[in-house]
Coordinates of C-alpha atoms in Angstrom, one line a residue:
M727 CA 16.6 -16.4 -15.9
G728 CA 15.6 -19.9 -14.6
S729 CA 15.6 -22.2 -17.6
H730 CA 17.2 -24.9 -15.5
R731 CA 14.5 -25.3 -13.4
N732 CA 11.7 -25.7 -16.2
G733 CA 11.1 -29.7 -16.2
F734 CA 8.6 -28.9 -13.2
K735 CA 7.1 -32.2 -12.1
K736 CA 3.2 -32.0 -11.2
D737 CA 3.7 -31.6 -7.3
S738 CA 5.9 -28.7 -7.3
Y739 CA 4.5 -25.0 -5.8
I740 CA 5.2 -21.7 -5.4
L741 CA 5.3 -20.1 -1.8
S742 CA 4.0 -16.5 -1.1
V743 CA 4.4 -14.5 1.7
D744 CA 2.3 -11.0 2.6
V745 CA 3.3 -9.3 5.6
G746 CA 0.3 -6.9 5.7
T747 CA -0.6 -4.1 8.5
T748 CA -2.5 -6.3 10.4
S749 CA -1.6 -9.8 9.3
I750 CA 1.0 -12.0 7.7
R751 CA -0.5 -14.5 5.6
C752 CA 1.7 -17.4 3.7
H753 CA -0.2 -19.3 0.5
V754 CA 1.2 -22.3 -1.1
Y755 CA 0.0 -22.1 -5.1
D756 CA -0.2 -25.0 -7.8
K757 CA -0.1 -24.5 -11.3
E758 CA -3.4 -23.6 -11.8
A759 CA -2.8 -20.6 -9.0
K760 CA -5.1 -22.3 -6.9
I761 CA -4.3 -22.0 -3.2
R762 CA -3.5 -25.5 -1.9
G763 CA -2.3 -24.8 1.8
S764 CA -2.8 -21.7 3.8
C765 CA -1.6 -19.9 7.2
S766 CA -1.5 -16.3 9.1
T767 CA -1.0 -14.6 12.0
K768 CA -1.9 -11.4 13.6
V769 CA 0.5 -8.4 13.5
V770 CA 0.9 -6.9 16.8
L771 CA 1.0 -2.8 16.2
L772 CA 2.5 -1.2 19.2
Y773 CA 1.7 2.4 20.3
P774 CA 4.3 3.7 22.8
E775 CA 3.1 7.0 22.5
V776 CA 0.2 8.8 21.0
G777 CA 0.5 9.0 17.3
H778 CA 3.6 6.6 17.6
V779 CA 2.8 2.9 15.6
E780 CA 5.4 0.4 15.9
M781 CA 5.9 -3.3 15.2
D782 CA 8.6 -5.8 17.2
P783 CA 11.4 -6.9 14.4
D784 CA 11.7 -10.2 15.9
D785 CA 7.9 -10.6 16.8
L786 CA 7.7 -10.2 12.8
W787 CA 10.8 -12.7 11.7
K788 CA 9.1 -15.4 14.0
G789 CA 5.3 -15.3 12.3
F790 CA 7.0 -15.0 9.0
I791 CA 8.9 -18.1 9.8
S792 CA 5.5 -19.8 11.3
V793 CA 3.4 -18.8 9.0
V794 CA 5.8 -20.4 6.0
K795 CA 6.1 -23.6 8.3
G796 CA 2.3 -23.3 8.5
A797 CA 1.1 -23.7 5.2
V798 CA 3.7 -26.2 3.8
Q799 CA 2.0 -28.1 6.6
D800 CA -1.6 -27.8 6.1
A801 CA -1.0 -28.1 1.9
G802 CA 0.5 -31.8 2.9
I803 CA 3.9 -31.3 0.8
Q804 CA 7.4 -30.9 1.6
M805 CA 9.8 -27.7 1.7
H806 CA 11.8 -29.0 -1.4
Q807 CA 8.4 -29.1 -3.5
V808 CA 8.9 -25.4 -3.0
E809 CA 10.3 -24.1 -6.2
A810 CA 10.1 -20.3 -5.2
L811 CA 10.0 -17.8 -2.4
G812 CA 7.6 -14.8 -3.4
I813 CA 7.2 -11.7 -0.9
S814 CA 4.8 -9.2 -0.5
T815 CA 4.9 -6.5 2.4
Q816 CA 3.8 -3.7 3.5
R817 CA 5.3 -0.2 2.5
G818 CA 6.6 2.5 4.1
T819 CA 7.3 0.7 7.4
F820 CA 11.2 0.8 8.3
T821 CA 14.2 -0.2 10.7
T822 CA 17.6 0.2 11.3
W823 CA 20.0 -2.6 12.3
D824 CA 23.8 -3.5 12.9
R825 CA 25.4 -4.5 9.7
R826 CA 27.5 -6.9 11.6
T827 CA 25.3 -8.1 14.2
G828 CA 22.2 -8.3 12.4
V829 CA 20.4 -6.6 15.5
P830 CA 17.9 -3.9 15.3
F831 CA 18.2 -0.4 16.7
H832 CA 14.6 0.3 17.2
N833 CA 11.3 -1.2 16.4
F834 CA 9.8 -1.2 12.6
I835 CA 8.2 2.1 13.0
S836 CA 5.0 2.2 10.8
W837 CA 3.5 3.6 7.7
Q838 CA 0.8 4.8 9.8
D839 CA 2.8 6.3 12.5
Q840 CA 2.4 10.4 13.0
R841 CA 6.1 11.3 15.1
A842 CA 7.4 13.2 12.2
A843 CA 3.6 15.3 11.6
D844 CA 5.2 18.5 12.8
L845 CA 8.6 18.5 10.8
V846 CA 6.6 17.4 7.9
K847 CA 4.7 20.1 8.5
S848 CA 7.4 22.8 9.1
W849 CA 9.0 21.3 6.5
N850 CA 6.4 21.8 3.8
R851 CA 6.3 25.6 4.8
S852 CA 10.0 26.4 4.8
C853 CA 11.5 28.9 2.7
T854 CA 14.0 26.2 1.5
M855 CA 11.2 24.1 0.1
K856 CA 9.5 27.7 -1.5
A857 CA 12.9 28.1 -2.9
I858 CA 13.2 24.6 -4.1
H859 CA 9.6 24.8 -5.8
G860 CA 10.3 27.9 -7.2
A861 CA 13.9 26.9 -8.8
M862 CA 12.5 23.6 -10.3
K863 CA 9.0 26.0 -11.5
V864 CA 12.0 27.8 -13.3
L865 CA 14.1 25.3 -14.6
Y866 CA 10.7 23.1 -15.9
F867 CA 9.9 26.5 -18.0
V868 CA 13.2 25.9 -19.7
T869 CA 14.1 22.6 -20.1
R870 CA 10.1 21.0 -20.2
Q871 CA 11.5 18.1 -18.4
K872 CA 8.5 16.2 -16.6
R873 CA 10.7 15.4 -13.6
L874 CA 11.6 18.9 -12.8
L875 CA 7.6 19.9 -12.6
A876 CA 7.2 16.7 -10.3
A877 CA 10.0 18.5 -7.9
S878 CA 8.3 21.5 -8.1
L879 CA 4.9 20.1 -6.7
V880 CA 6.6 17.8 -4.2
V881 CA 4.9 18.2 -0.5
F882 CA 6.1 16.0 1.9
S883 CA 4.0 13.1 3.8
T884 CA 4.0 11.5 7.3
Q885 CA 3.4 8.1 5.0
H886 CA 6.7 8.4 3.4
V887 CA 9.8 7.4 5.1
T888 CA 11.9 10.3 4.8
F889 CA 11.0 12.4 7.8
R890 CA 10.3 9.6 10.2
L891 CA 14.0 8.5 9.5
V892 CA 15.3 12.0 10.0
W893 CA 13.7 11.7 13.1
V894 CA 15.0 8.4 14.2
L895 CA 18.6 10.0 13.2
T896 CA 17.9 12.8 15.6
H897 CA 16.7 10.6 18.5
Y898 CA 19.0 7.8 18.7
T899 CA 22.6 8.4 19.3
Q900 CA 23.6 4.3 18.3
V901 CA 22.0 4.8 14.6
R902 CA 24.2 8.1 14.1
E903 CA 27.4 6.2 15.8
A904 CA 26.9 3.0 13.5
I905 CA 26.4 5.4 10.6
D906 CA 29.8 6.8 11.6
E907 CA 31.1 3.2 11.7
G908 CA 29.7 2.5 8.4
N909 CA 27.7 -0.5 9.8
C910 CA 24.2 0.9 9.7
C911 CA 21.7 -0.7 7.3
F912 CA 18.0 1.0 6.7
G913 CA 15.7 -1.0 5.5
T914 CA 12.2 -1.6 4.7
I915 CA 10.4 -4.8 6.0
D916 CA 11.5 -6.6 2.9
S917 CA 15.1 -5.7 3.4
W918 CA 15.1 -7.2 7.0
L919 CA 13.4 -10.4 6.0
L920 CA 16.1 -10.6 2.8
F921 CA 18.5 -9.9 5.2
K922 CA 17.6 -12.4 7.9
L923 CA 16.3 -15.1 5.5
T924 CA 20.2 -14.7 4.1
K925 CA 21.7 -15.2 7.3
G926 CA 23.0 -11.1 6.6
H927 CA 24.5 -12.0 3.2
L928 CA 22.2 -9.5 1.2
H929 CA 21.0 -6.0 2.0
A930 CA 18.8 -5.2 -0.7
T931 CA 14.8 -4.2 -2.2
D932 CA 13.5 -4.1 -5.5
Y933 CA 12.1 -0.8 -7.2
S934 CA 8.6 -1.2 -6.0
N935 CA 9.4 -0.9 -2.4
A936 CA 12.2 1.9 -3.1
S937 CA 9.8 3.8 -4.7
S938 CA 7.3 3.6 -2.2
T939 CA 9.7 5.2 0.5
G940 CA 9.6 9.0 -1.2
I941 CA 13.6 8.7 -0.9
F942 CA 14.0 7.4 -4.4
D943 CA 13.8 9.2 -7.9
S944 CA 11.1 7.1 -9.7
Y945 CA 12.7 9.2 -12.8
Q946 CA 16.2 8.4 -12.4
M947 CA 15.9 4.9 -11.1
C948 CA 18.1 5.2 -8.0
W949 CA 18.2 7.0 -4.5
S950 CA 17.6 10.4 -4.6
G951 CA 21.3 12.3 -3.8
F952 CA 19.2 15.7 -4.1
L953 CA 17.0 14.8 -1.4
S954 CA 19.3 12.9 0.8
S955 CA 21.4 15.8 1.2
L956 CA 18.8 18.3 1.5
V957 CA 17.7 16.4 4.9
S958 CA 20.6 14.9 5.5
L959 CA 20.2 11.0 5.0
P960 CA 23.0 9.1 4.5
L961 CA 23.3 7.0 1.4
S962 CA 25.1 4.6 2.5
I963 CA 22.5 3.0 4.7
F964 CA 20.4 2.2 1.8
P965 CA 19.8 -1.3 -0.3
K966 CA 20.6 -2.1 -3.0
V967 CA 17.6 -1.5 -5.2
E968 CA 17.1 -4.8 -7.8
N969 CA 14.6 -6.1 -10.3
T970 CA 11.2 -7.2 -8.6
G971 CA 11.4 -10.3 -10.2
H972 CA 15.1 -11.4 -9.6
D973 CA 17.0 -13.7 -8.1
F974 CA 17.6 -12.9 -5.0
G975 CA 19.6 -15.6 -3.6
S976 CA 18.2 -18.5 -1.7
T977 CA 17.0 -18.8 2.3
D978 CA 19.8 -20.4 4.6
P979 CA 18.9 -24.0 4.9
S980 CA 19.1 -24.1 9.0
I981 CA 15.8 -22.2 8.5
F982 CA 13.6 -24.0 6.5
G983 CA 15.5 -27.3 6.3
V984 CA 16.2 -26.6 2.5
S985 CA 17.4 -23.9 0.8
I986 CA 14.5 -21.9 -1.0
P987 CA 15.1 -19.4 -3.8
I988 CA 13.9 -15.9 -3.2
M989 CA 12.3 -14.6 -6.6
S990 CA 10.6 -11.7 -6.3
V991 CA 10.3 -9.2 -3.7
M992 CA 7.3 -6.3 -4.2
A993 CA 5.2 -3.9 -2.4
D994 CA 2.0 -4.6 -1.2
Q995 CA -0.4 -2.6 -3.5
Q996 CA 2.2 -3.0 -6.5
A997 CA 2.0 -7.2 -6.1
A998 CA -1.9 -6.7 -6.0
M999 CA -2.0 -4.6 -9.3
F1000 CA 0.3 -7.3 -10.7
G1001 CA -2.2 -10.0 -9.1
E1002 CA -5.3 -8.4 -10.9
C1003 CA -3.3 -8.3 -14.2
C1004 CA -3.8 -4.7 -14.5
F1005 CA -0.5 -5.1 -17.1
D1006 CA -1.9 -2.5 -19.7
V1007 CA -2.1 1.5 -19.2
G1008 CA -5.4 2.9 -18.1
D1009 CA -6.0 -0.3 -15.6
V1010 CA -7.0 0.6 -12.3
K1011 CA -6.9 -1.3 -9.0
I1012 CA -8.6 -0.4 -5.9
T1013 CA -7.4 -2.2 -2.6
M1014 CA -10.1 -1.4 0.1
G1015 CA -7.7 -3.1 3.6
T1016 CA -6.4 -1.3 6.4
G1017 CA -6.5 2.1 4.0
T1018 CA -7.8 2.5 0.2
F1019 CA -4.9 2.3 -2.2
M1020 CA -6.5 3.4 -5.7
D1021 CA -3.9 2.9 -8.6
I1022 CA -3.8 3.8 -12.3
N1023 CA -1.3 1.8 -14.8
T1024 CA 0.4 4.7 -16.6
G1025 CA 2.7 2.7 -18.6
S1026 CA 6.6 3.4 -19.3
K1027 CA 6.3 6.8 -17.9
P1028 CA 6.6 8.2 -14.4
H1029 CA 2.9 10.5 -13.8
T1030 CA 4.3 13.8 -12.6
S1031 CA 0.8 15.1 -10.0
V1032 CA -0.6 18.2 -8.9
A1033 CA -2.8 16.6 -6.5
G1034 CA -1.0 14.3 -4.4
L1035 CA -1.4 11.5 -6.5
Y1036 CA 2.2 9.9 -6.2
P1037 CA 4.2 8.5 -8.8
L1038 CA 5.6 4.7 -8.3
V1039 CA 7.3 2.0 -10.1
G1040 CA 5.0 -0.9 -10.4
W1041 CA 7.5 -3.4 -11.2
K1042 CA 10.4 -3.4 -13.1
I1043 CA 10.6 -7.2 -14.5
G1044 CA 13.5 -7.8 -17.1
S1045 CA 14.0 -4.4 -18.7
E1046 CA 10.4 -3.6 -18.5
V1047 CA 9.6 -0.7 -15.8
V1048 CA 5.9 0.0 -15.2
Y1049 CA 4.7 2.9 -13.6
L1050 CA 1.4 3.9 -11.6
A1051 CA -0.2 6.8 -10.3
E1052 CA -1.3 6.1 -6.9
G1053 CA -4.2 7.9 -4.5
N1054 CA -4.8 6.7 -1.3
A1055 CA -7.1 7.0 1.9
A1056 CA -5.6 5.9 5.1
D1057 CA -8.6 4.5 7.3
T1058 CA -10.8 2.4 5.5
G1059 CA -10.6 -0.9 7.6
T1060 CA -9.6 1.1 10.9
A1061 CA -13.0 2.8 10.6
I1062 CA -14.7 -0.6 10.4
K1063 CA -12.7 -1.9 12.9
W1064 CA -13.7 1.2 15.2
A1065 CA -17.1 0.6 14.7
Q1066 CA -16.7 -3.1 15.9
K1067 CA -15.1 -2.1 19.0
L1068 CA -17.8 -0.1 20.0
E1069 CA -20.1 -3.1 19.1
L1070 CA -22.3 -1.3 16.2
F1071 CA -22.3 -4.8 15.2
S1072 CA -20.5 -8.1 16.0
D1073 CA -19.5 -9.5 12.1
V1074 CA -18.4 -7.4 9.6
R1075 CA -20.7 -9.4 7.0
E1076 CA -23.5 -8.0 8.9
T1077 CA -23.1 -4.8 7.5
S1078 CA -24.2 -4.2 4.4
A1079 CA -27.5 -5.3 5.2
M1080 CA -27.5 -3.0 8.0
A1081 CA -26.7 -0.5 5.5
Y1082 CA -29.6 -1.6 3.2
S1083 CA -32.1 -1.6 6.2
V1084 CA -32.5 2.2 6.6
S1085 CA -33.0 4.3 3.1
D1086 CA -30.5 7.0 3.8
S1087 CA -28.0 7.6 6.8
D1088 CA -30.6 10.1 8.3
G1089 CA -28.2 13.1 7.7
V1090 CA -25.1 11.7 9.8
C1091 CA -22.1 12.2 7.9
F1092 CA -18.8 10.0 9.2
V1093 CA -14.6 11.5 8.0
P1094 CA -12.7 8.5 8.5
S1095 CA -9.7 10.2 9.2
F1096 CA -8.1 9.1 12.0
S1097 CA -4.7 9.3 10.6
G1098 CA -5.4 12.7 8.6
L1099 CA -6.8 13.2 5.2
Q1100 CA -4.7 12.0 2.1
A1101 CA -5.0 13.5 -1.6
P1102 CA -7.1 15.4 -2.9
L1103 CA -6.9 17.2 0.3
N1104 CA -3.5 16.3 2.2
D1105 CA -4.2 17.4 5.5
P1106 CA -2.1 15.4 8.2
K1107 CA -4.0 17.4 10.9
A1108 CA -7.5 16.5 10.1
C1109 CA -9.5 14.6 12.7
A1110 CA -12.6 11.5 12.3
S1111 CA -16.0 12.8 13.1
L1112 CA -19.5 12.3 13.5
M1113 CA -21.4 15.1 12.5
G1114 CA -25.4 15.2 12.4
L1115 CA -26.2 13.3 15.0
K1116 CA -30.0 13.2 16.3
P1117 CA -32.1 11.1 18.9
S1118 CA -33.6 9.8 15.7
T1119 CA -30.3 8.2 14.5
T1120 CA -29.9 4.6 15.0
K1121 CA -27.1 2.2 15.1
S1122 CA -27.9 1.2 11.4
H1123 CA -27.8 5.0 10.2
L1124 CA -24.4 5.0 11.7
V1125 CA -23.1 1.9 10.1
R1126 CA -24.6 3.0 6.8
A1127 CA -23.0 6.8 7.5
I1128 CA -19.4 4.6 8.1
L1129 CA -19.9 2.7 4.7
E1130 CA -20.5 5.5 2.8
S1131 CA -17.7 7.9 3.7
V1132 CA -15.7 4.6 1.9
A1133 CA -17.6 4.8 -1.1
F1134 CA -17.2 8.7 -0.6
R1135 CA -13.4 8.4 -0.3
N1136 CA -13.2 6.0 -3.5
K1137 CA -15.3 8.8 -5.3
Q1138 CA -13.0 11.5 -4.5
L1139 CA -9.5 9.5 -5.0
Y1140 CA -11.4 8.2 -8.7
E1141 CA -12.2 12.1 -9.6
T1142 CA -9.0 13.1 -8.9
M1143 CA -7.2 10.0 -10.8
L1144 CA -9.3 11.3 -14.2
R1145 CA -8.7 14.7 -13.8
E1146 CA -4.8 14.1 -13.4
T1147 CA -3.6 11.3 -15.4
R1148 CA -6.3 12.0 -18.2
I1149 CA -5.8 8.3 -18.9
P1150 CA -9.1 6.7 -20.8
I1151 CA -9.6 3.8 -18.2
T1152 CA -9.8 0.5 -19.4
K1153 CA -11.0 -1.7 -16.4
I1154 CA -11.4 -1.3 -12.5
R1155 CA -11.2 -3.9 -9.9
V1156 CA -11.7 -4.0 -6.4
D1157 CA -9.8 -6.6 -3.8
G1158 CA -9.0 -6.2 -0.1
G1159 CA -11.1 -7.1 2.8
V1160 CA -13.6 -4.2 2.5
S1161 CA -14.7 -5.0 -0.5
S1162 CA -16.1 -8.1 0.5
N1163 CA -18.9 -5.7 1.8
D1164 CA -21.6 -5.4 -1.4
F1165 CA -22.9 -2.2 0.1
V1166 CA -19.7 -0.4 -0.7
M1167 CA -19.0 -1.8 -3.9
Q1168 CA -22.9 -1.0 -5.1
L1169 CA -22.7 2.4 -4.4
T1170 CA -19.1 2.9 -5.3
S1171 CA -20.0 1.9 -9.3
D1172 CA -23.0 3.7 -8.8
L1173 CA -20.7 7.0 -8.1
F1174 CA -18.5 6.1 -10.2
G1175 CA -21.1 5.4 -13.1
K1176 CA -18.5 2.5 -14.5
K1177 CA -19.0 -1.2 -14.0
I1178 CA -16.8 -2.5 -11.3
S1179 CA -15.2 -6.4 -10.9
R1180 CA -14.4 -8.0 -7.4
P1181 CA -12.1 -11.0 -8.0
Q1182 CA -13.5 -14.3 -5.6
H1183 CA -10.4 -14.5 -3.8
H1184 CA -9.8 -11.0 -1.8
E1185 CA -5.9 -11.2 -1.1
M1186 CA -4.1 -10.3 -4.5
S1187 CA -0.9 -8.9 -3.0
C1188 CA 0.1 -12.7 -2.1
L1189 CA -0.7 -13.9 -5.6
G1190 CA 1.1 -11.0 -7.3
A1191 CA 4.2 -11.6 -5.6
A1192 CA 3.7 -15.3 -6.6
F1193 CA 3.2 -14.6 -10.1
V1194 CA 6.2 -12.6 -10.2
A1195 CA 8.3 -15.4 -8.6
G1196 CA 6.4 -18.1 -10.6
L1197 CA 7.6 -16.6 -14.0
E1198 CA 10.9 -15.9 -13.1
V1199 CA 11.9 -19.5 -12.7
G1200 CA 9.5 -20.8 -15.6
F1201 CA 6.7 -22.3 -13.5
W1202 CA 4.3 -19.9 -15.5
R1203 CA 5.7 -19.3 -18.8
T1204 CA 3.6 -15.8 -20.0
R1205 CA 1.2 -13.0 -18.6
E1206 CA -1.7 -14.0 -21.1
E1207 CA -1.5 -17.7 -19.5
L1208 CA -2.2 -15.7 -16.1
K1209 CA -4.8 -14.0 -17.1
K1210 CA -6.7 -17.2 -18.0
L1211 CA -5.7 -18.5 -14.6
Q1212 CA -7.9 -15.6 -13.2
S1213 CA -11.1 -16.8 -10.8
A1214 CA -14.5 -15.7 -11.7
D1215 CA -15.3 -12.2 -10.7
D1216 CA -18.5 -10.6 -9.0
E1217 CA -19.2 -7.8 -11.2
F1218 CA -21.2 -4.6 -9.9
S1219 CA -22.9 -2.3 -12.4
P1220 CA -24.3 1.1 -11.9
Q1221 CA -27.8 0.7 -10.9
C1222 CA -29.6 4.0 -11.1
A1223 CA -31.3 5.2 -14.4
D1224 CA -28.9 7.8 -16.2
K1225 CA -31.0 10.8 -15.1
E1226 CA -30.8 9.7 -11.1
C1227 CA -27.6 8.6 -11.3
T1228 CA -24.9 10.2 -8.8
G1229 CA -22.7 11.6 -11.4
S1230 CA -25.4 14.1 -12.9
P1231 CA -26.3 17.2 -11.1
N1232 CA -30.1 15.9 -9.8
G1233 CA -28.4 12.5 -8.8
E1234 CA -30.0 11.5 -5.1
Y1235 CA -26.3 11.4 -3.7
V1236 CA -25.4 15.0 -4.6
P1237 CA -26.7 16.6 -1.6
I1238 CA -25.6 13.8 0.6
L1239 CA -22.2 13.9 -1.2
Q1240 CA -21.8 17.9 -0.8
S1241 CA -22.9 17.5 3.5
W1242 CA -19.8 14.8 3.5
E1243 CA -17.7 17.2 2.0
R1244 CA -18.6 20.1 4.1
A1245 CA -17.8 17.8 7.4
L1246 CA -14.7 17.3 6.1
R1247 CA -13.8 20.6 5.5
R1248 CA -15.0 21.4 9.4
S1249 CA -12.9 18.2 10.6
M1250 CA -9.0 19.7 9.1
N1251 CA -7.0 21.7 10.5
W1252 CA -8.3 20.3 14.0
Y1253 CA -4.9 19.0 15.8
N1254 CA -3.5 22.1 15.3
K1255 CA -2.4 23.6 18.6
P1256 CA -3.3 26.9 19.1

């Protein structure tokens, strides 16, 4: 594919846009994968009610167009020099729209939105789910098919699209009417952008985005008919699922003046994994942005988890499918932003020095669960809390407790991953905005007892989508070539002697971790109505 485009001129480029939770950014990459031009804009989150988190689809579309034009201008190049466009997006944020007019029926409902929490809880506790779990266990016992074991352990989460979409169908009559008339399109952000970029010609997504919705069967590689019929979602509204690297068609010339081939569409965590060149089984990537996402490459088989790790399609390129297992903590960057709003510090870069300025957190524990707790505790009703405050507590103690909580959640996710996948870990690469914090990086390395590396460019999702698009059109030829383009890393190694290391029983952090785990348990189930 793309062989006709292989005679690249020196002045051709790949364009990549990452639509994140807090910003949309676009980078222009040259052959050396160096950023030649950039542009970004903020994503405005709307909070119409407690627990509701939304985005305006038209704002998002305007933001997308403006960063593409801005990055090309910043690079000092012309649109016709762009060989391909790659798109990476946050996952699980969706809207529905009218197939004929392209007008959305409602705002985007964010992956952080909690409106379906009670629905999720009642389904997880329902007799139907108990019956399904029981039946699947029996079937697994008879057939030993891994996907049946996965089905016997499945629990719903608010981060998956499923019940937020059920909520939409219950509350919006025009969506139900459009479904009856066959005019309703469902889509995550990538599908909406593809629809708009092609002037309504395309209703599609890719395997990485589809597998992140919770409505996709990663074992059969299709939308789950079973799950859809279980919760009454019509399969007719879902987009066609394509390869991650695929000729999605070209942007309508009226948008950018020329038509640009759209060659990759990718979910952000999977894109970051590709950008980090985590191509081998046992490679681990940790992205610390708004939330923390820890992914391990499990190769050509989906991983079946007992503790809330989720099996995802990393990417499908050609006939090759790579699977990941993922654990996440939702409130990493959120916690740090919150502390900044309270004026505990003015610049995020100060926080590392503040944390190092005190020898410990003076017994303060911070629980960063603004949107509930994820794996391995899985409690959407947990609250965020600060415990162990004293008259002697200073701002530096609070900042240290907040940063420690980020590293402690990393440790929890890492141990879950080791226990669950039993895959020997080959390398650990860390990216995302919070990874620029040396205190968090060093403590994470100490807690893991392993060397971790941080690339000098933290924005890996953009690079991953660019890499896939570039490979599709022959701008880059092989993955080995991509590995050679990686920038030099900062490396963090465990700082403690073996006997003191945190993993050992007499490590200095063991009692602190234990107090923190106690604080976690006290914060659980807080928002349950008595």
